[in-house]
Short mmCIF file of C-alpha atoms in Angstrom, two decimals:
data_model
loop_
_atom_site.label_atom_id
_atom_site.label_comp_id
_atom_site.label_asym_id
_atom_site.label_seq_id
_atom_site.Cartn_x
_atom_site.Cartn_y
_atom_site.Cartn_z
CA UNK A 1 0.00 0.00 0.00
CA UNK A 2 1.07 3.39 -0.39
CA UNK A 3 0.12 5.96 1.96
CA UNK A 4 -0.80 9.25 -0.11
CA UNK A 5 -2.65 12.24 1.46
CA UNK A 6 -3.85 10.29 4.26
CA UNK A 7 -5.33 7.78 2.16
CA UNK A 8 -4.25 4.13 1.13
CA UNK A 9 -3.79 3.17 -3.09
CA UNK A 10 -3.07 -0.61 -3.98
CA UNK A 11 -0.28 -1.51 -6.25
CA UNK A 12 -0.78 -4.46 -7.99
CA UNK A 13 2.00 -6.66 -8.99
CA UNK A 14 0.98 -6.50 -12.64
CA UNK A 15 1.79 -2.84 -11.98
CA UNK A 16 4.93 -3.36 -10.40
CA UNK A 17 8.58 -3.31 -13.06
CA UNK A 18 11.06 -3.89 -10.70
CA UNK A 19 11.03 -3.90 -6.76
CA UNK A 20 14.69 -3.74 -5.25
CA UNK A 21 16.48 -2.66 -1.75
CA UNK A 22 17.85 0.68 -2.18
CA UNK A 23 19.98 1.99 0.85
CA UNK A 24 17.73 2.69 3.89
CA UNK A 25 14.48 2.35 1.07
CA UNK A 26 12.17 -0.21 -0.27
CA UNK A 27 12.38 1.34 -4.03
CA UNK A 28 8.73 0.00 -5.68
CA UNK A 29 9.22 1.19 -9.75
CA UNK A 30 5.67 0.93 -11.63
CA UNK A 31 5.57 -0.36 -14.80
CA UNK A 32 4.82 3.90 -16.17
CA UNK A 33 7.65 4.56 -14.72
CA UNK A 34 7.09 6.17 -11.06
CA UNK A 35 9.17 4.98 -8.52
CA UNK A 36 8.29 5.16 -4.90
CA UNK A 37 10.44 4.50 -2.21
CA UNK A 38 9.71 3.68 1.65
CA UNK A 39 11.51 4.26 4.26
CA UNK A 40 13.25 1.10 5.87
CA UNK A 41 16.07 -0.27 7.32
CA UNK A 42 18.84 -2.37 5.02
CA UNK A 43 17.85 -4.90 6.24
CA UNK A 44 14.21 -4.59 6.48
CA UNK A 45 14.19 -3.47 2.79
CA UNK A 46 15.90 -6.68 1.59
CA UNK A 47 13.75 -8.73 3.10
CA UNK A 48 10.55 -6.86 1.96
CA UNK A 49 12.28 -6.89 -1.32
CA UNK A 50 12.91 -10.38 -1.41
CA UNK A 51 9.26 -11.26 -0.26
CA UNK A 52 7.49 -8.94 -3.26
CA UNK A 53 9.66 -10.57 -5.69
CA UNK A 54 9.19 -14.44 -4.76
CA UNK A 55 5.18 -13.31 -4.56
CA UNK A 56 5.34 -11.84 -7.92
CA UNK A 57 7.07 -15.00 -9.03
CA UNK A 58 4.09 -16.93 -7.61
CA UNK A 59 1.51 -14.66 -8.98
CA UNK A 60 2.85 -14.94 -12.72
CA UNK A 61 3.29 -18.52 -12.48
CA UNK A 62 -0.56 -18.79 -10.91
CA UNK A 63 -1.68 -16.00 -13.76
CA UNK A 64 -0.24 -18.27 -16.96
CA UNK A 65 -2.21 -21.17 -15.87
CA UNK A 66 -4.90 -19.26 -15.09
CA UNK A 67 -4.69 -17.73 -19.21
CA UNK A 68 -4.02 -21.38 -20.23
CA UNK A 69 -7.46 -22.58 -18.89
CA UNK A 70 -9.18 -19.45 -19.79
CA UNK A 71 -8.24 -20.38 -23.66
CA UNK A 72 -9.25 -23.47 -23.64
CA UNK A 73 -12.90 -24.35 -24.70
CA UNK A 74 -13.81 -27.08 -22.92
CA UNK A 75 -17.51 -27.70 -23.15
CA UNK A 76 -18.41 -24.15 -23.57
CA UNK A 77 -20.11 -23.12 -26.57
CA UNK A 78 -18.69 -21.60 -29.48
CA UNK A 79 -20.72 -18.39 -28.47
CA UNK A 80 -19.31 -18.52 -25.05
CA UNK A 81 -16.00 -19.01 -25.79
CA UNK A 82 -15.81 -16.39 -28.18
CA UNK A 83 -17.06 -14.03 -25.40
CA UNK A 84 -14.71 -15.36 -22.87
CA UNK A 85 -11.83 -14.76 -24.72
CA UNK A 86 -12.88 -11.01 -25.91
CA UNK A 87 -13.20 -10.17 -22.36
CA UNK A 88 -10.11 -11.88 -21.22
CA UNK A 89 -8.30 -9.55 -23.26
CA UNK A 90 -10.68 -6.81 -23.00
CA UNK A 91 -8.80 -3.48 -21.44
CA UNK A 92 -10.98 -3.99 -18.61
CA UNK A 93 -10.38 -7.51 -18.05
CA UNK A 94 -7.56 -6.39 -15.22
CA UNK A 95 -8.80 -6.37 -11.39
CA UNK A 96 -6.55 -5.69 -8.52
CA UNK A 97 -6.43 -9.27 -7.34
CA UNK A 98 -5.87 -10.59 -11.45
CA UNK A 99 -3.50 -9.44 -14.07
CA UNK A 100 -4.10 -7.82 -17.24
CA UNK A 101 -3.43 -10.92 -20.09
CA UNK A 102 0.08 -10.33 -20.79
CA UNK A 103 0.38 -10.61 -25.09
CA UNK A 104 3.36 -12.72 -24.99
CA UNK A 105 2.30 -15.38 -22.88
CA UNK A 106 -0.99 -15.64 -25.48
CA UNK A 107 1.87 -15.73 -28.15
CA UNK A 108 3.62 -18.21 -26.85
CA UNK A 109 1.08 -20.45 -26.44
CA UNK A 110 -0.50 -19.89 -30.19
CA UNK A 111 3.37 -20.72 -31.35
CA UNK A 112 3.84 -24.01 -29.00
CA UNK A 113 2.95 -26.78 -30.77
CA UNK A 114 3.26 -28.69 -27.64
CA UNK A 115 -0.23 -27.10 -26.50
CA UNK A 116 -3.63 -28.34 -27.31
CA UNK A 117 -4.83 -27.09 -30.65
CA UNK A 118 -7.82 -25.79 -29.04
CA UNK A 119 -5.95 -23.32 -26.39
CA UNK A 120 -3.79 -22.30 -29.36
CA UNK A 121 -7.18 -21.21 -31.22
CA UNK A 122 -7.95 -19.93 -28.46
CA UNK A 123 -4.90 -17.53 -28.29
CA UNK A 124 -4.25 -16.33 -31.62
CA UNK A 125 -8.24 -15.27 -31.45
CA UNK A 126 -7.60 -13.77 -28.18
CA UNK A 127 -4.52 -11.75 -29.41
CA UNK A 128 -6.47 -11.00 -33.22
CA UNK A 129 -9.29 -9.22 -30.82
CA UNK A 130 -7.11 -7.10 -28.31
CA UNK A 131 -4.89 -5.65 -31.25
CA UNK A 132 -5.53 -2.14 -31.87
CA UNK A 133 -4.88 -1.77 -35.88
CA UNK A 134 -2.11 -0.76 -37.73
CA UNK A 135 0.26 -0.44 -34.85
CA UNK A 136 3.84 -1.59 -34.55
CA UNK A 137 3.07 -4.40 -31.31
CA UNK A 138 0.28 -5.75 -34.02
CA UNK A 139 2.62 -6.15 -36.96
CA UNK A 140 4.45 -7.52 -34.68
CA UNK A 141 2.00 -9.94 -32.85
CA UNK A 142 0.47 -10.54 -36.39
CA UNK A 143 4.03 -11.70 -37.87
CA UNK A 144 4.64 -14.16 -34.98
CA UNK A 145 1.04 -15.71 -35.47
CA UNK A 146 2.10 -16.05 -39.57
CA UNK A 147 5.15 -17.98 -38.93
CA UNK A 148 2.76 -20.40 -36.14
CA UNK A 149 0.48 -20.51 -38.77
CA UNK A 150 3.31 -21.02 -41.83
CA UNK A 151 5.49 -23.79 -39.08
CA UNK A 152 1.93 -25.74 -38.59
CA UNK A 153 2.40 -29.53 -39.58
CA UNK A 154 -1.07 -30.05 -39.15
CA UNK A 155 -3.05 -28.52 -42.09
CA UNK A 156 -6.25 -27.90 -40.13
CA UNK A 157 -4.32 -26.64 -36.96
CA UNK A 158 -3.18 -24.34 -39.37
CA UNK A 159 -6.34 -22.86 -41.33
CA UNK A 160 -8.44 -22.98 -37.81
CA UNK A 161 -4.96 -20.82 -36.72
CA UNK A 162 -5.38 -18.56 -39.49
CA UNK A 163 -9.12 -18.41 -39.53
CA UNK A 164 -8.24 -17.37 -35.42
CA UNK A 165 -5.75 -15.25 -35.83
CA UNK A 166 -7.94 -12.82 -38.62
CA UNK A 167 -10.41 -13.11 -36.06
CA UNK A 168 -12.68 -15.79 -36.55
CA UNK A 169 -13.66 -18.93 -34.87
CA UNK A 170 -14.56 -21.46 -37.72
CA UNK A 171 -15.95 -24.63 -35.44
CA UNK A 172 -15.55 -26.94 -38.23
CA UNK A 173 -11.79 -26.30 -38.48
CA UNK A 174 -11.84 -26.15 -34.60
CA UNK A 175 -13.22 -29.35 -34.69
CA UNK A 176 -10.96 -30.86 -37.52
CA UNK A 177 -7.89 -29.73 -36.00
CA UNK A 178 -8.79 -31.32 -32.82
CA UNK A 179 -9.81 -34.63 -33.50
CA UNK A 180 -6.73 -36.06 -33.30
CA UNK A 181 -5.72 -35.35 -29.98
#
């Protein structure tokens, strides 16, 4: 918490860049850039330091297979899906007690072929649907989804990719690309 005119503000760790022990200060640097430091002891600092960081640690690791599940379909409906994964990377989708959907971990997962066809779907639609157009993180998100789509083995992973990652959910090529898993 930060103590500001009286008054207590949360800092979430998805808001949180770097946390580090500086001198006689706990030195908490948000991720748009303002730093605030506390008052503490060396030691003190360190170990509050230390704490933040192995929570974080925690947190991401809890977050990614939180994102994981939230791609996959399971038995929801193609309707519900669809709406599950606009709002999981809708600009409101971020709470204090759960992370925004960080981009590259929904990239990774649409480029692993190691993951279930269906939560790669689910990604690249995820990513086609937060993209704000003609900007340089889309040309970038939108190359790394063309070479998933290009490295696909599987030619009905790869058009149910595609069909994803232009922003459709095609349940026939859904379907096809998941029967044999």
């Amino acid at each position: 918490m930060r103590h500001s005119l009286g008054r207590r503000e949360p800092i979430a760790f998805d808001d949180l860049r770097e946390v580090r022990a500086g001198g006689a200060h706990l030195v908490l640097v948000r991720k748009d850039g303002r730093t605030l430091e506390l008052r503490a002891s060396d030691e003190a600092a360190h170990v509050a330091a230390t704490a933040i960081d192995r929570a974080r640690r925690a947190y991401a690791r809890h977050d990614k297979e939180h994102v994981l599940a939230a791609v996959t379909r399971g038995e929801q409906s193609l309707a519900d899906w669809r709406e599950a994964l606009v709002r999981l990377t809708s600009p409101g989708g971020a709470t204090f007690r759960r992370a925004a959907v960080d981009r590259e971990h929904l990239l990774r997962i649409a480029e692993d072929p190691s993951q279930a066809p269906e939560a790669r779907v689910g990604s690249a639609f995820a990513l086609a649907q937060s993209l704000e157009a003609e900007s340089p993180a889309a040309d970038a998100t939108h190359r790394r989804l063309r070479i998933a789509v290009e490295g696909c083995a599987d030619d009905d992973l790869s058009a149910a990719l595609e069909a994803a990652a232009d922003g459709e959910l095609d349940e026939k090529l859904i379907r096809r690309a998941s029967r044999d898993r």
